[in-house]
Amino acid sequence: MNFTELGTLTLAHLRLTLTAAMASCLLSVPLGVLASRNRKVSGLLLGVSGIIQTIPALAFLAAMVPLLSYLGAPAIGTVPAVLGLCAYAVFPILVATVTGIQQVPKELQEQTKAMGMTTRQSLLRVEIPLAAPLILAGVRTATVWTVGMATLATPIGAKSLGNYIFTGLQTRNHSLVLWGCVTAALLAIGLQSVVTVAERFLKAHKKAHFRWVVGTATALSLWIIAAPLVVSAFPKERQTSIGTKGFTEQLILGALIEHSIHQHQPKHQTIVLESLGSSVVFDGLTHNAIDLSVDYSGTLWNMLVVPERHKRAQGSKPPGQMALQGFLADFLLKQHNVHILAWLGFENSYAFAVQSDLADRLQLNTISDLAIHASQLELGNDYEFLKREVWKSLQNTYRLEFKATRTMDPALMYDAVSHGEVDVITAFTTDGRINTHNLRILTDDKHAIPAYDAALLANGQWVAEHPETAEHLRTLANSIDNHTMRRANLWVDIEKDTPSHVANRLLQQQ
Amino acid sequence: MIRYQTVSKTFPTGGGVRDLTLEIPTGKITALVGPSGSGKSTALKLVNGLLAPSDGTLCIQGIPQKEWNPIELRRSVGYVPQNGALFPHMTVLENVTLPQEILLGASNPRISQAKNLPEKRFRRATHALKQVELDSTEFGNRYPHQLSGGQKQRVAVARTLVTDPKIILLDEPFSALDPLTRKRMQILLTKLHKELGFTSIVVTHDVAEAFAVADYAAVMDRGRLVESGDLQSLANNPQSAYLQELLAHTQQQSQHLQTELGEP
C-alpha cells in the first residue's frame, strides 16, 4: 500500500466533500428560510431538489460535464464534481431548514412579533436557533451522503477515494476496492461524529462548547479547502494532464506516457486523470482540460465522423485501416485542433469471443458462422456496445439476432462467458483474459468492424507549448504490438501487477 | 390613551369583535371579561398590532393604530400571553435582556445607545427580576424548562418591564396556574401597578380575577361589548343578564366554598 497516495486521495476526497457540503449549507439554509416563509417557493424548491435526488448520482455528476463545457466553464475535475455534489446535498439541508423553522411553536412566533422584533431579528435570535438542532441533523445527513457520493467523482476527473474503487474494479483488484470503501466509510464516520458532537453541545445548551466545535471545524475545513488554492496561486509551470478511460489498458498507457515524459524530462509536471468516462476524455482534450490521451481509430470514427455523415445522409462505412488513419489525422487537426502524435502499433478492436469448447461443438470460426446459431445464444456485452455504430454495422452486415443480450461490467464479462452464464461476449482483442480464459475470437469475415488502431492524441495548444516533449512522444510510434499489449494487460488483470509497474516494464523492453 | 371607536375585526372563519366602542382609562388596570370566543383576546391583540382592525378606528396615545409603525408600537407595549412564551433556548437572564438588545441598531431607538450598554442591560434585567421577586443569582442562568409555571409568568412579566412600557397587555396571564400561585401573581401585578402606574388590559374569563386585579372592567359576549364601567358599580348594579348570571354564579361558588370550609 502506497501511503503517500492514500494521503493524497483521502485529502482530495475530504476537500471535495467539505467544499460541497459547506457550499450546500451556505445555499440551502437561506433558501430554506425563504421557503419557510412562502408556500409557493417551498413547493418549488423542495420539488426541484427532490427531483435532483431521484437522478442516479453517477448520471447526475456525468451530466455536469457537457453542461459546464457548454457554458464554457472548466468541465473536468473539481469544478463539475463540487457543483454536482453540492446540488445533491441541498435537499436534506433544505428540508431540515424548512421543517425546523415551521415547527417553531406559534405562540413563540407571535411573541417575537409582539416584542417588536424585525423579521431579521426574529430569524436570527429565535427561529434559526430553535431550528438549529434539525438543521444540524440535515447537515449531518448531507455530509455522510456527500462522502459516499464523492467516490463517484473519479469518472469526471476529480481525484477522490473513488480512484481506488474504480481502478480496483477495472483491474479486478478487490483489496483496492475494499480499501477505498473502508477509507470512505471511516471518513464519513469521522465527519458525522464532529457534527454529532456539535449537536450534543447545542442540545445541552453549552453554547461556548458548541461555538468552539463549529468554529474549529469551519476553520479547519476552510484551511483544507483553501491550502491548495494558495499554493496554486504561486505561478508555476502548467501541469501536463494525461486522461485515461476506465479499463486496464488505458491505465497502463496513461502510466506509460507519464513515465516516457519523465524519462525525457524528469522535472516535467504531470498529472494522470484516471478512469474518466469515454466521452469525457475527448471533451477534455478539445477544451484543454486534458493534454494527452490514447484513443482508437474506430472509436473516433464512430464518435466524431459517423453522426455528421448521418446528418448529411452520407454513407458511414469506414475506409480501410491505412486510409482511416490518414483521414483521422487530417480531420482531428482541422476540426478539433487535436494532433495524432503516434499510432502505437496495436489494435484494440471489438470482437466476438466464445468459449473454445462451444466453438468446436458448433464449428464457429467466423461471425458468419455465429450468425447461423445466434438465435440460440446469449450475448454478454459491455455498457456501451449496443449503442455503438459497430453493433449497427454488425447487425446490418451479418443479420445478427441473439436470443438475449445482457449488459455487464467489462471486468466481469470474461468470467461470465467462461462459466457459461452467457455464450458470446463482446471482447477486446488486446485483453489478456482471451488467452487465460481459453476463448476463441471469431473472424470478421465480411469486414463490418472498423480498424481500432490505438492513437496517442494531444491537444494543439499543448503541442505548441511543448514541441520538444511532443517530438519525444512521437518516438512511441509502433512501439507496442498486439501481443505485447495483451501480455501487459494480463500482468495487471491476472498477475495483479500495478499499471505503473507494467508501464515501466514495457518501456524497459524497448 | 387607548380608545376603540366602532372597531370591528372579523375573520373568515368567524369570531372576532364587532362594533366595539370603549375607552381604556389611562393609568388603570382594565379587565376584559367574557367567555371563550367572546372576542376579548382579539380586542387585546388589536392594541399592539398583532391584528389590524377590519373597520373603525383604534387610537393608541391619540394615534390611530394604522398610522403607527408596527415595530415601534410593539416595542412600546408590553405583552404577556397565557403560557409566558419564554424562548426555550435562552436563560432567564437572556430572555429578560432580549427586549433591550433588539433596540440596538434600531433607526429610532427609544433608549439611547449610551443607556443600552451591556452592563446597563444586565443591571436593568436584574432589577426587573427583583421587581417580580425573583433572585437573579438563583434563577438568572436557568432555562425556562427548569422553572415552575408561576416562575415562568414572573419572568414573562419581568421581560416586559425592562423597556419601561406605558402600556402592558396580559392575555389570560394566570389562567394555567394553581389557585395559590394565581393569587400571588394577582397580588404581584397590583403591587407593580401601584409602583409603576402603567395602563394595563387584562383579558380573563374569571370574574374573581377581574375583581382581584382590575379597577375597571368591560364585559364581552359573542364579539360585542355587553357593558363596561368601574368594577364596584358594575358589581352593585349589573345591567345585562349575562353579567347578572356571571356574578350570581361566582357568588354561589364562593358561598359553596365557604360552607365546605365551615366558615360562617
Tab-separated table of N, CA and C in Angstrom, chain B residues 109-192:
chain	number	residue	atom	x	y	z
B	109	PRO	N	-34.022	54.548	18.119
B	109	PRO	CA	-34.093	53.801	19.382
B	109	PRO	C	-34.717	54.648	20.489
B	110	ARG	N	-35.626	53.998	21.206
B	110	ARG	CA	-36.273	54.721	22.304
B	110	ARG	C	-35.299	54.873	23.459
B	111	ILE	N	-34.411	53.906	23.571
B	111	ILE	CA	-33.376	54.026	24.581
B	111	ILE	C	-32.091	54.404	23.858
B	112	SER	N	-31.453	55.471	24.291
B	112	SER	CA	-30.258	55.893	23.561
B	112	SER	C	-29.148	54.864	23.756
B	113	GLN	N	-28.205	54.850	22.807
B	113	GLN	CA	-27.128	53.865	22.837
B	113	GLN	C	-26.390	53.897	24.175
B	114	ALA	N	-26.195	55.097	24.712
B	114	ALA	CA	-25.433	55.225	25.950
B	114	ALA	C	-26.102	54.470	27.086
B	115	LYS	N	-27.437	54.458	27.078
B	115	LYS	CA	-28.173	53.785	28.141
B	115	LYS	C	-28.240	52.282	27.903
B	116	ASN	N	-27.818	51.854	26.699
B	116	ASN	CA	-28.035	50.472	26.304
B	116	ASN	C	-26.715	49.690	26.223
B	117	LEU	N	-25.802	49.963	27.129
B	117	LEU	CA	-24.558	49.202	27.164
B	117	LEU	C	-24.807	47.857	27.833
B	118	PRO	N	-23.968	46.864	27.526
B	118	PRO	CA	-24.203	45.523	28.084
B	118	PRO	C	-24.387	45.520	29.603
B	119	GLU	N	-23.520	46.251	30.316
B	119	GLU	CA	-23.653	46.182	31.785
B	119	GLU	C	-24.930	46.875	32.262
B	120	LYS	N	-25.340	47.939	31.517
B	120	LYS	CA	-26.604	48.630	31.855
B	120	LYS	C	-27.775	47.678	31.650
B	121	ARG	N	-27.679	46.933	30.517
B	121	ARG	CA	-28.763	45.982	30.214
B	121	ARG	C	-28.846	44.916	31.297
B	122	PHE	N	-27.676	44.462	31.703
B	122	PHE	CA	-27.630	43.424	32.732
B	122	PHE	C	-28.238	43.945	34.029
B	123	ARG	N	-27.877	45.172	34.406
B	123	ARG	CA	-28.378	45.741	35.654
B	123	ARG	C	-29.898	45.935	35.598
B	124	ARG	N	-30.348	46.388	34.401
B	124	ARG	CA	-31.789	46.618	34.262
B	124	ARG	C	-32.553	45.283	34.372
B	125	ALA	N	-31.992	44.221	33.734
B	125	ALA	CA	-32.650	42.920	33.764
B	125	ALA	C	-32.678	42.365	35.187
B	126	THR	N	-31.558	42.517	35.904
B	126	THR	CA	-31.500	42.047	37.284
B	126	THR	C	-32.544	42.763	38.130
B	127	HIS	N	-32.660	44.072	37.883
B	127	HIS	CA	-33.626	44.868	38.627
B	127	HIS	C	-35.052	44.402	38.325
B	128	ALA	N	-35.312	44.120	37.037
B	128	ALA	CA	-36.659	43.674	36.647
B	128	ALA	C	-36.999	42.356	37.335
B	129	LEU	N	-36.007	41.473	37.412
B	129	LEU	CA	-36.246	40.194	38.097
B	129	LEU	C	-36.548	40.436	39.579
B	130	LYS	N	-35.856	41.432	40.169
B	130	LYS	CA	-36.108	41.763	41.570
B	130	LYS	C	-37.523	42.309	41.728
B	131	GLN	N	-37.948	43.101	40.728
B	131	GLN	CA	-39.304	43.667	40.789
B	131	GLN	C	-40.369	42.561	40.815
B	132	VAL	N	-40.098	41.441	40.099
B	132	VAL	CA	-41.068	40.343	40.130
B	132	VAL	C	-40.703	39.312	41.201
B	133	GLU	N	-39.814	39.714	42.104
B	133	GLU	CA	-39.450	38.916	43.272
B	133	GLU	C	-38.748	37.603	42.916
B	134	LEU	N	-37.849	37.682	41.929
B	134	LEU	CA	-37.004	36.530	41.615
B	134	LEU	C	-35.552	36.940	41.842
B	135	ASP	N	-34.776	36.049	42.455
B	135	ASP	CA	-33.377	36.337	42.716
B	135	ASP	C	-32.561	35.980	41.470
B	136	SER	N	-31.911	36.992	40.887
B	136	SER	CA	-31.232	36.743	39.602
B	136	SER	C	-30.036	35.814	39.762
B	137	THR	N	-29.403	35.799	40.937
B	137	THR	CA	-28.269	34.876	41.095
B	137	THR	C	-28.755	33.436	41.124
B	138	GLU	N	-29.985	33.230	41.658
B	138	GLU	CA	-30.500	31.866	41.727
B	138	GLU	C	-31.134	31.449	40.398
B	139	PHE	N	-31.876	32.373	39.770
B	139	PHE	CA	-32.676	31.993	38.606
B	139	PHE	C	-32.095	32.447	37.275
B	140	GLY	N	-31.163	33.418	37.342
B	140	GLY	CA	-30.700	34.055	36.111
B	140	GLY	C	-30.191	33.098	35.055
B	141	ASN	N	-29.476	32.050	35.472
B	141	ASN	CA	-28.875	31.151	34.479
B	141	ASN	C	-29.692	29.896	34.228
B	142	ARG	N	-30.932	29.852	34.770
B	142	ARG	CA	-31.772	28.685	34.491
B	142	ARG	C	-32.437	28.818	33.127
B	143	TYR	N	-32.821	27.682	32.596
B	143	TYR	CA	-33.587	27.686	31.349
B	143	TYR	C	-35.064	27.534	31.678
B	144	PRO	N	-35.943	28.020	30.794
B	144	PRO	CA	-37.381	28.006	31.081
B	144	PRO	C	-37.903	26.640	31.535
B	145	HIS	N	-37.348	25.545	30.960
B	145	HIS	CA	-37.890	24.244	31.342
B	145	HIS	C	-37.526	23.870	32.779
B	146	GLN	N	-36.651	24.682	33.406
B	146	GLN	CA	-36.284	24.407	34.796
B	146	GLN	C	-37.102	25.253	35.770
B	147	LEU	N	-38.148	25.949	35.262
B	147	LEU	CA	-38.939	26.837	36.110
B	147	LEU	C	-40.341	26.274	36.309
B	148	SER	N	-40.971	26.670	37.433
B	148	SER	CA	-42.384	26.327	37.632
B	148	SER	C	-43.246	27.291	36.818
B	149	GLY	N	-44.547	26.962	36.720
B	149	GLY	CA	-45.453	27.808	35.939
B	149	GLY	C	-45.473	29.239	36.431
B	150	GLY	N	-45.518	29.409	37.760
B	150	GLY	CA	-45.569	30.759	38.316
B	150	GLY	C	-44.277	31.515	38.047
B	151	GLN	N	-43.141	30.811	38.162
B	151	GLN	CA	-41.854	31.469	37.911
B	151	GLN	C	-41.756	31.912	36.453
B	152	LYS	N	-42.265	31.069	35.538
B	152	LYS	CA	-42.252	31.440	34.118
B	152	LYS	C	-43.015	32.735	33.897
B	153	GLN	N	-44.216	32.847	34.541
B	153	GLN	CA	-45.011	34.055	34.338
B	153	GLN	C	-44.327	35.276	34.946
B	154	ARG	N	-43.632	35.074	36.076
B	154	ARG	CA	-42.877	36.187	36.665
B	154	ARG	C	-41.810	36.680	35.686
B	155	VAL	N	-41.109	35.726	35.058
B	155	VAL	CA	-40.073	36.108	34.090
B	155	VAL	C	-40.709	36.832	32.901
B	156	ALA	N	-41.860	36.313	32.462
B	156	ALA	CA	-42.529	36.947	31.321
B	156	ALA	C	-42.899	38.393	31.657
B	157	VAL	N	-43.343	38.621	32.911
B	157	VAL	CA	-43.676	39.991	33.320
B	157	VAL	C	-42.398	40.832	33.378
B	158	ALA	N	-41.341	40.260	33.973
B	158	ALA	CA	-40.083	40.995	34.069
B	158	ALA	C	-39.585	41.404	32.684
B	159	ARG	N	-39.784	40.515	31.710
B	159	ARG	CA	-39.325	40.793	30.347
B	159	ARG	C	-40.019	42.022	29.758
B	160	THR	N	-41.301	42.239	30.150
B	160	THR	CA	-41.973	43.427	29.612
B	160	THR	C	-41.526	44.686	30.336
B	161	LEU	N	-41.067	44.529	31.619
B	161	LEU	CA	-40.766	45.728	32.415
B	161	LEU	C	-39.495	46.441	31.978
B	162	VAL	N	-38.536	45.698	31.366
B	162	VAL	CA	-37.209	46.290	31.143
B	162	VAL	C	-37.209	47.478	30.189
B	163	THR	N	-38.235	47.590	29.352
B	163	THR	CA	-38.262	48.751	28.447
B	163	THR	C	-39.188	49.847	28.973
B	164	ASP	N	-39.598	49.737	30.235
B	164	ASP	CA	-40.472	50.721	30.879
B	164	ASP	C	-41.682	51.090	30.022
B	165	PRO	N	-42.522	50.119	29.681
B	165	PRO	CA	-43.655	50.427	28.802
B	165	PRO	C	-44.756	51.174	29.550
B	166	LYS	N	-45.479	52.020	28.837
B	166	LYS	CA	-46.590	52.734	29.460
B	166	LYS	C	-47.848	51.878	29.410
B	167	ILE	N	-47.817	50.878	28.499
B	167	ILE	CA	-48.986	50.004	28.357
B	167	ILE	C	-48.508	48.551	28.487
B	168	ILE	N	-49.215	47.764	29.309
B	168	ILE	CA	-48.903	46.332	29.372
B	168	ILE	C	-50.182	45.538	29.125
B	169	LEU	N	-50.108	44.621	28.152
B	169	LEU	CA	-51.263	43.787	27.826
B	169	LEU	C	-51.028	42.396	28.386
B	170	LEU	N	-52.037	41.844	29.061
B	170	LEU	CA	-51.896	40.486	29.594
B	170	LEU	C	-53.073	39.639	29.101
B	171	ASP	N	-52.769	38.514	28.436
B	171	ASP	CA	-53.811	37.673	27.836
B	171	ASP	C	-53.943	36.386	28.657
B	172	GLU	N	-54.982	36.298	29.480
B	172	GLU	CA	-55.183	35.141	30.379
B	172	GLU	C	-53.867	34.790	31.074
B	173	PRO	N	-53.219	35.769	31.754
B	173	PRO	CA	-51.847	35.548	32.203
B	173	PRO	C	-51.717	34.473	33.274
B	174	PHE	N	-52.770	34.315	34.107
B	174	PHE	CA	-52.599	33.429	35.254
B	174	PHE	C	-53.540	32.227	35.195
B	175	SER	N	-54.191	32.028	34.058
B	175	SER	CA	-55.257	31.023	33.979
B	175	SER	C	-54.740	29.606	34.170
B	176	ALA	N	-53.490	29.363	33.763
B	176	ALA	CA	-52.993	27.983	33.807
B	176	ALA	C	-52.333	27.664	35.146
B	177	LEU	N	-52.381	28.611	36.091
B	177	LEU	CA	-51.654	28.402	37.357
B	177	LEU	C	-52.569	27.825	38.431
B	178	ASP	N	-51.962	27.191	39.443
B	178	ASP	CA	-52.774	26.678	40.547
B	178	ASP	C	-53.292	27.865	41.365
B	179	PRO	N	-54.388	27.688	42.124
B	179	PRO	CA	-55.076	28.825	42.770
B	179	PRO	C	-54.165	29.677	43.642
B	180	LEU	N	-53.285	29.029	44.418
B	180	LEU	CA	-52.448	29.803	45.332
B	180	LEU	C	-51.447	30.659	44.556
B	181	THR	N	-50.793	30.039	43.553
B	181	THR	CA	-49.845	30.787	42.732
B	181	THR	C	-50.560	31.921	42.006
B	182	ARG	N	-51.788	31.613	41.530
B	182	ARG	CA	-52.553	32.643	40.821
B	182	ARG	C	-52.786	33.847	41.731
B	183	LYS	N	-53.139	33.547	42.979
B	183	LYS	CA	-53.407	34.626	43.949
B	183	LYS	C	-52.151	35.486	44.126
B	184	ARG	N	-51.006	34.795	44.290
B	184	ARG	CA	-49.743	35.534	44.489
B	184	ARG	C	-49.424	36.409	43.287
B	185	MET	N	-49.671	35.881	42.090
B	185	MET	CA	-49.380	36.641	40.866
B	185	MET	C	-50.300	37.856	40.778
B	186	GLN	N	-51.577	37.667	41.187
B	186	GLN	CA	-52.513	38.800	41.155
B	186	GLN	C	-52.043	39.899	42.094
B	187	ILE	N	-51.556	39.495	43.273
B	187	ILE	CA	-51.037	40.475	44.233
B	187	ILE	C	-49.805	41.180	43.665
B	188	LEU	N	-48.927	40.380	43.022
B	188	LEU	CA	-47.715	40.959	42.418
B	188	LEU	C	-48.079	42.011	41.374
B	189	LEU	N	-49.074	41.663	40.527
B	189	LEU	CA	-49.457	42.586	39.454
B	189	LEU	C	-49.974	43.905	40.028
B	190	THR	N	-50.837	43.819	41.047
B	190	THR	CA	-51.368	45.070	41.618
B	190	THR	C	-50.267	45.868	42.295
B	191	LYS	N	-49.318	45.170	42.918
B	191	LYS	CA	-48.201	45.860	43.570
B	191	LYS	C	-47.358	46.615	42.520
B	192	LEU	N	-47.029	45.900	41.413
B	192	LEU	CA	-46.238	46.527	40.342
B	192	LEU	C	-46.975	47.729	39.765
